[in-house]
CSV table of C-alpha atoms and ligand atoms in Angstrom, one decimal:
chain,number,residue,atom,x,y,z
A,3,UNK,CA,94.0,95.1,164.5
A,4,UNK,CA,97.8,95.1,163.7
A,5,UNK,CA,100.6,97.8,164.4
A,6,UNK,CA,103.4,99.0,163.1
A,7,UNK,CA,105.2,97.1,165.6
A,8,UNK,CA,103.4,93.6,164.7
A,9,UNK,CA,105.5,90.6,164.4
A,10,UNK,CA,104.4,89.7,161.1
A,11,UNK,CA,105.7,91.7,157.8
A,12,UNK,CA,102.0,91.7,156.6
A,13,UNK,CA,100.5,92.8,159.6
A,14,UNK,CA,103.1,96.0,159.7
A,15,UNK,CA,102.1,96.6,156.0
A,16,UNK,CA,98.4,96.6,156.8
A,17,UNK,CA,99.0,98.8,159.9
A,18,UNK,CA,101.0,101.4,157.5
A,19,UNK,CA,98.4,101.5,154.9
A,20,UNK,CA,95.7,101.9,157.5
A,21,UNK,CA,97.6,104.7,159.3
A,22,UNK,CA,98.2,106.5,156.0
A,23,UNK,CA,94.5,106.6,155.5
A,24,UNK,CA,93.7,107.7,159.2
A,25,UNK,CA,96.7,110.3,159.5
A,26,UNK,CA,96.2,112.4,162.8
A,27,UNK,CA,98.9,113.4,165.5
A,28,UNK,CA,101.8,111.3,165.9
A,29,UNK,CA,101.2,109.3,162.5
A,30,UNK,CA,104.2,110.6,160.7
A,31,UNK,CA,106.6,110.2,163.7
A,32,UNK,CA,105.3,106.7,164.2
A,33,UNK,CA,106.1,105.7,160.4
A,34,UNK,CA,109.3,107.3,160.4
A,35,UNK,CA,110.4,105.2,163.5
A,36,UNK,CA,108.9,102.2,161.9
A,37,UNK,CA,110.9,102.8,158.4
A,38,UNK,CA,114.0,103.3,160.3
A,39,UNK,CA,113.9,99.8,161.8
A,40,UNK,CA,112.0,98.1,158.9
A,41,UNK,CA,114.1,95.6,157.0
A,42,UNK,CA,111.4,93.8,154.7
A,43,UNK,CA,112.0,95.1,151.4
A,44,UNK,CA,108.2,94.6,150.5
A,45,UNK,CA,106.9,96.5,153.5
A,46,UNK,CA,109.0,99.5,153.2
A,47,UNK,CA,107.2,100.8,150.1
A,48,UNK,CA,104.0,100.7,151.7
A,49,UNK,CA,105.3,103.0,154.7
A,50,UNK,CA,106.5,105.3,152.2
A,51,UNK,CA,103.4,105.8,150.4
A,52,UNK,CA,101.5,106.3,153.6
A,53,UNK,CA,104.0,108.9,154.4
A,54,UNK,CA,102.9,110.6,151.1
A,55,UNK,CA,99.4,109.9,151.8
A,56,UNK,CA,99.4,111.9,154.9
A,57,UNK,CA,101.1,114.6,153.2
A,58,UNK,CA,102.0,118.0,155.0
A,59,UNK,CA,105.2,119.7,156.0
A,60,UNK,CA,106.3,116.8,158.4
A,61,UNK,CA,105.7,113.9,155.9
A,62,UNK,CA,107.7,115.9,153.2
A,63,UNK,CA,110.6,116.5,155.4
A,64,UNK,CA,110.4,112.6,156.4
A,65,UNK,CA,110.6,111.4,152.8
A,66,UNK,CA,113.2,113.8,152.1
A,67,UNK,CA,115.2,111.7,154.5
A,68,UNK,CA,115.0,108.5,152.7
A,69,UNK,CA,117.2,106.6,150.8
A,70,UNK,CA,115.7,104.3,148.6
A,71,UNK,CA,116.9,100.3,148.9
A,72,UNK,CA,115.1,98.9,145.7
A,73,UNK,CA,113.4,99.7,142.5
A,74,UNK,CA,109.9,99.3,144.5
A,75,UNK,CA,111.1,101.9,147.1
A,76,UNK,CA,112.2,104.4,144.4
A,77,UNK,CA,109.2,104.3,142.6
A,78,UNK,CA,107.2,104.5,146.2
A,79,UNK,CA,109.4,107.5,146.9
A,80,UNK,CA,108.7,109.1,143.6
A,81,UNK,CA,105.0,108.9,144.1
A,82,UNK,CA,104.9,109.9,147.7
A,83,UNK,CA,107.2,113.1,147.1
A,84,UNK,CA,105.0,113.9,144.2
A,85,UNK,CA,102.0,113.9,146.5
A,86,UNK,CA,103.4,116.2,149.1
A,87,UNK,CA,105.1,118.6,146.6
A,88,UNK,CA,103.4,121.9,146.5
A,89,UNK,CA,102.6,123.8,143.3
A,90,UNK,CA,105.6,124.2,140.6
A,91,UNK,CA,107.2,127.5,141.0
A,92,UNK,CA,110.4,128.8,140.1
A,93,UNK,CA,109.9,128.3,136.3
A,94,UNK,CA,109.9,131.2,133.8
A,95,UNK,CA,110.0,131.6,129.8
A,96,UNK,CA,113.4,132.1,128.5
A,97,UNK,CA,113.6,134.6,125.6
A,98,UNK,CA,111.1,134.7,122.8
A,99,UNK,CA,111.8,131.8,120.5
A,100,UNK,CA,109.2,130.5,118.0
A,101,UNK,CA,106.7,128.3,119.5
A,102,UNK,CA,103.4,126.4,118.2
A,103,UNK,CA,99.8,127.0,119.6
A,104,UNK,CA,96.8,124.8,119.6
A,105,UNK,CA,93.8,126.3,118.5
A,106,UNK,CA,90.0,125.3,117.9
A,107,UNK,CA,90.0,123.0,114.7
A,108,UNK,CA,87.9,125.0,111.9
A,109,UNK,CA,88.8,128.3,113.4
A,110,UNK,CA,92.7,128.4,112.7
A,111,UNK,CA,92.3,131.4,110.6
A,112,UNK,CA,90.7,133.4,113.3
A,113,UNK,CA,93.5,132.5,115.5
A,114,UNK,CA,96.2,133.5,112.9
A,115,UNK,CA,94.4,136.9,112.2
A,116,UNK,CA,94.4,137.7,116.1
A,117,UNK,CA,98.1,136.6,116.5
A,118,UNK,CA,99.3,138.5,113.5
A,119,UNK,CA,102.5,136.7,111.9
A,120,UNK,CA,101.4,133.4,112.7
A,121,UNK,CA,100.9,130.6,110.1
A,122,UNK,CA,98.9,127.4,109.5
A,123,UNK,CA,100.6,124.3,110.3
A,124,UNK,CA,97.9,121.6,110.4
A,125,UNK,CA,94.2,121.3,111.5
A,126,UNK,CA,94.4,122.7,115.2
A,127,UNK,CA,98.1,123.7,115.2
A,128,UNK,CA,99.6,127.2,114.0
A,129,UNK,CA,103.0,128.4,114.3
A,130,UNK,CA,104.2,131.8,115.7
A,131,UNK,CA,107.6,133.2,114.9
A,132,UNK,CA,107.8,134.3,118.8
A,133,UNK,CA,106.2,133.5,122.0
A,134,UNK,CA,103.1,135.9,122.0
A,135,UNK,CA,101.3,137.5,125.0
A,136,UNK,CA,97.8,137.5,125.8
A,137,UNK,CA,96.1,135.7,123.0
A,138,UNK,CA,92.7,134.7,123.5
A,139,UNK,CA,92.0,132.4,120.5
A,140,UNK,CA,94.5,129.7,121.5
A,141,UNK,CA,94.3,126.9,123.8
A,142,UNK,CA,97.9,126.7,124.6
A,143,UNK,CA,101.3,127.4,123.7
A,144,UNK,CA,103.6,124.4,122.9
A,145,UNK,CA,107.0,123.2,121.7
A,146,UNK,CA,107.4,120.2,119.2
A,147,UNK,CA,109.9,117.8,120.8
A,148,UNK,CA,109.9,114.8,118.3
A,149,UNK,CA,107.8,113.4,115.3
A,150,UNK,CA,107.6,109.8,114.2
A,151,UNK,CA,105.6,107.3,112.4
A,152,UNK,CA,101.9,107.0,113.3
A,153,UNK,CA,101.4,104.9,116.2
A,154,UNK,CA,105.4,104.4,116.6
A,155,UNK,CA,105.1,105.7,120.5
A,156,UNK,CA,107.9,104.0,122.1
A,157,UNK,CA,110.3,104.5,118.9
A,158,UNK,CA,109.3,108.6,119.0
A,159,UNK,CA,110.1,108.6,122.7
A,160,UNK,CA,113.2,106.7,122.5
A,161,UNK,CA,114.5,109.1,119.7
A,162,UNK,CA,113.3,112.4,121.6
A,163,UNK,CA,115.6,115.0,122.9
A,164,UNK,CA,114.0,117.8,125.1
A,165,UNK,CA,116.2,120.5,124.6
A,166,UNK,CA,113.6,122.4,127.2
A,167,UNK,CA,116.3,124.8,128.7
A,168,UNK,CA,116.2,126.5,125.3
A,169,UNK,CA,112.9,127.8,126.2
A,170,UNK,CA,112.3,127.2,130.1
A,171,UNK,CA,114.2,128.8,132.9
A,172,UNK,CA,114.1,126.5,136.1
A,173,UNK,CA,115.5,127.6,139.2
A,174,UNK,CA,116.3,124.0,140.3
A,175,UNK,CA,117.5,123.1,136.8
A,176,UNK,CA,115.1,120.4,136.6
A,177,UNK,CA,111.7,120.3,134.7
A,178,UNK,CA,108.8,118.3,136.3
A,179,UNK,CA,106.2,117.2,133.9
A,180,UNK,CA,103.2,115.2,133.5
A,181,UNK,CA,103.1,112.4,131.0
A,182,UNK,CA,100.0,111.9,128.8
A,183,UNK,CA,99.1,109.9,125.7
A,184,UNK,CA,96.4,111.6,123.6
A,185,UNK,CA,94.0,110.0,120.8
A,186,UNK,CA,95.0,106.6,121.3
A,187,UNK,CA,93.6,103.5,123.0
A,188,UNK,CA,96.3,101.4,124.5
A,189,UNK,CA,96.1,98.8,127.5
A,190,UNK,CA,97.1,99.8,130.8
A,191,UNK,CA,100.3,97.7,130.4
A,192,UNK,CA,101.4,99.3,127.3
A,193,UNK,CA,100.6,102.6,128.7
A,194,UNK,CA,102.9,101.9,131.8
A,195,UNK,CA,105.5,100.6,129.6
A,196,UNK,CA,105.5,103.6,127.4
A,197,UNK,CA,105.6,105.9,130.6
A,198,UNK,CA,108.8,103.8,132.0
A,199,UNK,CA,110.4,104.3,128.7
A,200,UNK,CA,109.5,107.9,129.0
A,201,UNK,CA,111.0,108.3,132.6
A,202,UNK,CA,114.3,106.7,131.4
A,203,UNK,CA,114.8,108.6,128.4
A,204,UNK,CA,114.0,112.1,129.8
A,205,UNK,CA,115.3,111.5,133.2
A,206,UNK,CA,118.8,112.1,131.8
A,207,UNK,CA,117.8,115.3,130.2
A,208,UNK,CA,116.8,117.0,133.3
A,209,UNK,CA,113.0,116.0,133.2
A,210,UNK,CA,111.4,114.4,136.2
A,211,UNK,CA,107.9,112.8,136.2
A,212,UNK,CA,105.9,114.4,138.5
A,213,UNK,CA,101.9,114.2,138.0
A,214,UNK,CA,100.6,116.0,140.9
A,215,UNK,CA,103.1,119.2,140.8
A,216,UNK,CA,104.4,119.8,137.3
A,217,UNK,CA,105.6,122.8,135.3
A,218,UNK,CA,104.8,121.3,131.8
A,219,UNK,CA,102.7,118.6,130.1
A,220,UNK,CA,104.7,116.2,128.0
A,221,UNK,CA,101.9,114.9,125.5
A,222,UNK,CA,102.5,112.3,123.1
A,223,UNK,CA,99.7,112.7,120.6
A,224,UNK,CA,98.8,109.9,118.0
A,225,UNK,CA,97.7,111.9,115.2
A,226,UNK,CA,96.4,110.1,112.1
A,227,UNK,CA,99.8,111.1,110.2
A,228,UNK,CA,102.4,110.9,112.7
A,229,UNK,CA,103.5,110.5,116.5
A,230,UNK,CA,104.0,113.8,117.8
A,231,UNK,CA,105.7,114.7,121.2
A,232,UNK,CA,104.8,118.1,122.7
A,233,UNK,CA,106.2,120.2,125.7
A,234,UNK,CA,103.2,122.3,127.0
A,235,UNK,CA,104.4,124.6,129.7
A,236,UNK,CA,102.0,125.3,132.4
A,237,UNK,CA,103.8,126.9,134.9
A,238,UNK,CA,101.9,130.3,134.1
A,239,UNK,CA,98.6,130.8,135.4
A,240,UNK,CA,96.0,131.1,132.7
A,241,UNK,CA,93.9,134.1,133.8
A,242,UNK,CA,92.4,135.0,130.4
A,243,UNK,CA,89.0,133.6,131.3
A,244,UNK,CA,89.0,134.0,135.2
A,245,UNK,CA,85.7,135.9,134.8
A,246,UNK,CA,84.1,132.4,134.5
A,247,UNK,CA,83.1,132.3,138.1
A,248,UNK,CA,80.1,130.4,137.3
A,249,UNK,CA,79.4,127.7,134.4
A,250,UNK,CA,76.3,126.1,133.0
A,251,UNK,CA,76.2,122.7,131.6
A,252,UNK,CA,76.4,123.6,127.9
A,253,UNK,CA,78.9,126.4,128.4
A,254,UNK,CA,80.9,127.1,125.3
A,255,UNK,CA,84.9,126.7,125.6
A,256,UNK,CA,85.9,130.3,125.9
A,257,UNK,CA,88.9,129.8,123.6
A,258,UNK,CA,86.3,128.9,120.7
A,259,UNK,CA,83.6,131.9,122.2
A,260,UNK,CA,86.7,134.3,121.5
A,261,UNK,CA,87.1,133.3,117.9
A,262,UNK,CA,83.3,133.5,117.4
A,263,UNK,CA,83.1,137.0,118.7
A,264,UNK,CA,85.7,138.0,116.1
A,265,UNK,CA,83.7,136.3,113.2
A,266,UNK,CA,80.8,138.5,113.7
A,267,UNK,CA,82.1,141.7,114.4
A,268,UNK,CA,81.1,144.6,112.5
A,269,UNK,CA,82.3,147.6,114.3
A,270,UNK,CA,83.5,148.9,117.5
A,271,UNK,CA,80.2,150.4,118.8
A,272,UNK,CA,77.9,147.6,117.7
A,273,UNK,CA,74.6,146.8,119.7
A,274,UNK,CA,74.9,142.8,120.3
A,275,UNK,CA,72.4,140.3,121.3
A,276,UNK,CA,72.8,136.8,122.5
A,277,UNK,CA,69.4,135.4,122.4
A,278,UNK,CA,70.4,131.9,124.3
A,279,UNK,CA,73.3,133.5,126.4
A,280,UNK,CA,73.9,130.7,128.9
A,281,UNK,CA,76.7,131.6,131.1
A,282,UNK,CA,77.4,134.7,129.0
A,283,UNK,CA,80.8,133.6,127.5
A,284,UNK,CA,80.0,135.0,124.3
A,285,UNK,CA,78.8,138.4,125.2
A,286,UNK,CA,81.9,138.7,127.4
A,287,UNK,CA,84.5,137.8,124.8
A,288,UNK,CA,82.5,140.2,122.3
A,289,UNK,CA,82.4,143.2,124.9
A,290,UNK,CA,86.2,142.5,125.7
A,291,UNK,CA,87.1,143.1,121.9
A,292,UNK,CA,85.5,146.7,121.7
A,293,UNK,CA,85.0,149.2,124.8
A,294,UNK,CA,82.3,150.9,122.8
A,295,UNK,CA,79.7,147.8,122.4
A,296,UNK,CA,76.6,147.4,124.1
A,297,UNK,CA,75.3,143.9,124.6
A,298,UNK,CA,72.2,142.2,125.9
A,299,UNK,CA,71.6,138.4,126.4
A,300,UNK,CA,68.4,136.3,126.9
A,301,UNK,CA,68.2,133.2,128.5
A,302,UNK,CA,65.2,130.9,129.6
A,303,UNK,CA,66.8,129.3,132.5
A,304,UNK,CA,67.0,131.2,135.8
A,305,UNK,CA,70.3,129.2,136.5
A,306,UNK,CA,72.1,130.5,133.2
A,307,UNK,CA,71.0,134.1,133.9
A,308,UNK,CA,72.3,133.9,137.6
A,309,UNK,CA,75.7,132.5,136.3
A,310,UNK,CA,75.9,135.0,133.3
A,311,UNK,CA,75.2,137.9,136.2
A,312,UNK,CA,77.9,136.7,138.1
A,313,UNK,CA,80.3,136.1,135.2
A,314,UNK,CA,79.6,139.8,133.7
A,315,UNK,CA,80.3,141.2,137.2
A,316,UNK,CA,83.7,139.4,137.5
A,317,UNK,CA,84.5,140.6,134.1
A,318,UNK,CA,83.7,144.2,135.3
A,319,UNK,CA,81.3,144.4,132.4
A,320,UNK,CA,78.0,145.2,134.1
A,321,UNK,CA,78.0,148.8,132.7
A,322,UNK,CA,77.8,147.2,129.2
A,323,UNK,CA,76.1,143.7,129.2
A,324,UNK,CA,72.6,143.5,130.5
A,325,UNK,CA,71.2,139.7,130.8
A,326,UNK,CA,67.7,138.8,131.6
A,327,UNK,CA,65.3,135.9,131.9
A,328,UNK,CA,63.2,135.5,128.8
A,329,UNK,CA,62.4,133.4,125.9
A,330,UNK,CA,65.0,134.1,122.9
A,331,UNK,CA,62.3,133.1,120.5
A,332,UNK,CA,59.9,135.8,121.9
A,333,UNK,CA,60.1,139.0,120.0
A,334,UNK,CA,59.3,141.2,122.8
A,335,UNK,CA,62.4,139.9,124.7
A,336,UNK,CA,65.0,141.5,122.0
A,337,UNK,CA,65.8,145.0,121.6
A,338,UNK,CA,64.1,146.7,118.6
A,339,UNK,CA,67.4,146.9,116.6
A,340,UNK,CA,70.9,145.4,116.9
A,341,UNK,CA,73.9,145.0,114.6
A,342,UNK,CA,75.4,141.7,115.9
A,343,UNK,CA,73.8,138.5,117.1
A,344,UNK,CA,75.7,135.8,118.5
A,345,UNK,CA,73.8,132.8,119.0
A,346,UNK,CA,75.1,129.6,120.5
A,347,UNK,CA,71.7,127.8,120.1
A,348,UNK,CA,70.7,124.8,122.5
A,349,UNK,CA,71.5,121.5,120.8
A,350,UNK,CA,68.6,119.7,122.5
A,351,UNK,CA,70.1,118.0,125.5
A,352,UNK,CA,68.2,119.6,128.1
A,353,UNK,CA,64.5,119.8,129.4
A,354,UNK,CA,63.9,123.4,128.2
A,355,UNK,CA,65.0,122.6,124.7
A,356,UNK,CA,61.9,120.7,123.4
A,357,UNK,CA,60.4,121.7,120.2
A,358,UNK,CA,64.0,123.0,119.0
A,359,UNK,CA,62.7,123.7,115.3
A,360,UNK,CA,60.3,126.0,116.5
A,361,UNK,CA,62.9,128.1,118.9
A,362,UNK,CA,65.1,128.1,115.9
A,363,UNK,CA,62.7,129.4,113.6
A,364,UNK,CA,61.6,132.2,115.9
A,365,UNK,CA,65.2,133.2,116.6
A,366,UNK,CA,65.9,133.4,113.0
A,367,UNK,CA,62.8,135.4,112.7
A,368,UNK,CA,64.1,137.9,115.2
A,369,UNK,CA,67.3,138.3,113.8
A,370,UNK,CA,65.7,139.1,110.4
A,371,UNK,CA,63.5,141.6,112.1
A,372,UNK,CA,65.8,143.4,114.3
A,373,UNK,CA,69.2,143.1,112.4
A,374,UNK,CA,70.2,146.5,111.1
A,375,UNK,CA,71.3,146.4,107.2
A,376,UNK,CA,74.8,145.3,107.0
A,377,UNK,CA,74.5,143.6,110.5
A,378,UNK,CA,75.6,140.1,110.9
A,379,UNK,CA,74.6,137.1,113.0
A,380,UNK,CA,76.3,134.0,114.0
A,381,UNK,CA,74.7,130.7,114.6
A,382,UNK,CA,76.5,128.1,116.3
A,383,UNK,CA,74.8,124.4,116.5
A,384,UNK,CA,74.8,120.6,115.5
A,385,UNK,CA,71.5,121.2,114.1
A,386,UNK,CA,72.5,121.8,110.5
A,387,UNK,CA,69.8,120.6,108.7
A,388,UNK,CA,67.2,122.8,110.5
A,389,UNK,CA,69.6,125.9,110.1
A,390,UNK,CA,70.2,125.2,106.3
A,391,UNK,CA,66.4,125.1,105.7
A,392,UNK,CA,65.6,128.0,107.8
A,393,UNK,CA,68.2,130.2,106.1
A,394,UNK,CA,67.0,129.1,102.5
A,395,UNK,CA,63.3,130.5,103.5
A,396,UNK,CA,64.7,133.8,105.2
A,397,UNK,CA,65.5,136.0,102.1
A,398,UNK,CA,66.6,139.1,104.1
A,399,UNK,CA,69.7,137.0,105.3
A,400,UNK,CA,72.3,136.0,103.2
A,401,UNK,CA,75.0,133.4,104.2
A,402,UNK,CA,78.4,134.7,103.9
A,403,UNK,CA,80.2,131.8,105.6
A,404,UNK,CA,79.6,128.4,106.9
A,405,UNK,CA,82.0,126.1,108.4
A,406,UNK,CA,82.4,123.2,111.0
A,407,UNK,CA,84.4,123.6,114.2
A,408,UNK,CA,85.5,120.6,116.2
A,409,UNK,CA,85.4,121.1,120.0
A,410,UNK,CA,85.2,118.7,122.9
A,411,UNK,CA,84.8,115.8,120.5
A,412,UNK,CA,81.9,117.3,118.6
A,413,UNK,CA,81.5,118.8,115.4
A,414,UNK,CA,79.6,121.9,115.3
A,415,UNK,CA,78.2,123.9,112.5
A,416,UNK,CA,78.6,127.5,112.3
A,417,UNK,CA,76.8,129.8,109.9
A,418,UNK,CA,77.6,133.9,109.4
A,419,UNK,CA,74.8,135.7,107.9
A,420,UNK,CA,74.2,139.1,106.8
A,421,UNK,CA,71.2,141.4,106.4
A,422,UNK,CA,71.2,142.7,103.1
B,742,SAM,C1,74.4,125.9,124.3
B,742,SAM,S1,73.7,126.6,125.7
B,742,SAM,C2,74.7,128.3,125.4
B,742,SAM,C3,76.0,128.3,126.3
B,742,SAM,C4,76.5,129.8,126.3
B,742,SAM,N1,77.1,130.2,125.2
B,742,SAM,C5,77.4,129.7,127.4
B,742,SAM,O1,78.6,129.8,127.1
B,742,SAM,O2,77.3,129.4,128.6
B,742,SAM,C6,72.0,127.2,125.2
B,742,SAM,C7,71.3,127.9,126.2
B,742,SAM,O3,70.1,128.1,125.7
B,742,SAM,C8,69.2,128.2,126.5
B,742,SAM,N2,67.7,128.0,126.0
B,742,SAM,C9,67.2,127.0,125.9
B,742,SAM,N3,66.0,127.3,125.3
B,742,SAM,C10,65.7,128.8,125.1
B,742,SAM,C11,64.9,129.8,124.8
B,742,SAM,N4,63.5,129.6,124.4
B,742,SAM,N5,65.2,130.9,125.1
B,742,SAM,C12,66.4,131.5,125.5
B,742,SAM,N6,67.2,130.5,125.9
B,742,SAM,C13,66.9,129.1,125.9
B,742,SAM,C14,69.6,127.3,127.6
B,742,SAM,O4,69.1,127.5,128.8
B,742,SAM,C15,71.1,127.4,127.4
B,742,SAM,O5,71.5,128.0,128.5
């Protein structure tokens, strides 16, 4: 087994890599000593990377002392320091400048209604006159850095000027970022070239590529009509959905759930049912809208009911939301009446979901039977044909709205119906 004192440079390199993987007492000190006497340019980066791999305060201190002697060493140092750095701290928003927000495609109007003075920009993007607080119907807040021709990634990056200090205060006066290219298929080489160009362009502007510990995402998005570069600050913890301590496979995105809860809302004292509640996201988002609502959830899966129970408790809503194991198609599982129904129906990917048409028919029957006059139900599923056919046959329920929502790469149908 080669050692850090090996006569052959290749042996010393192999020993450094192995030590980086193994770590343990004395590993950092040994690498530090070896690096001090190592003269072979292609061995030194492996020793630096090994220090990064070991991590911890001692490795961080050792890495801080190193002055890079070559490009390869600079790159290794960047990676290693990135690895040992802690969470990004020392950042805050500066003022309340106008910003954009990413929102669910198909639900932009709901996000605008929640925000107040916001405007539609394009699918999935709204503009806000000043930085908002606490909105539930947005994915993120973002700043537009540059726009260019479709697929003109390099040209758009080259021309970009990131005046991030107008929005963000940084104690260190630099902004660590994580680079990403979205919606574009490129080779690894093309991606690396673009990343290198981004580093060269943005480094003089006070931006540091730091993929493990960053305060903002720098996203190059390949839209059909343009290439856009967004700065998406991430230094503020997003506590909005902290109640989601448990998840089920088919959980709805909580931002989408917050939008759907607003679409079905009839009043501040509604009785609400979710007949296929999963982890309870829709119920919780609806309950958070109005303190006078009482809500019940049903799910056929014990795992889902356990998840929902945990989430409801974490949200502090156990007094108003009751969830129970049952069949949402079974009339006996429903309350005798309700004002609102929120149903994110199973899409049919799981074993319990066989005979979906039958389940949908029974759930729509339960909605028609229990919904109070003037009450509203929202159905959310990819099975458009089944829903459309059922609603056509259900005279008591009038479709007042139908739309498609894009989420997680899937297009989902949404119907809001009202009991006449
Ligand atoms: C799309 S998921 C709902 C996800 C939920 N909105 C969330 O955020 O977690 C559909 C749920 O329907 C449940 N399900 C399937 N068949 C059911 C039935 N007959 N009665 C009640 N729930 C059922 C599944 O267990 C699953 O949790």
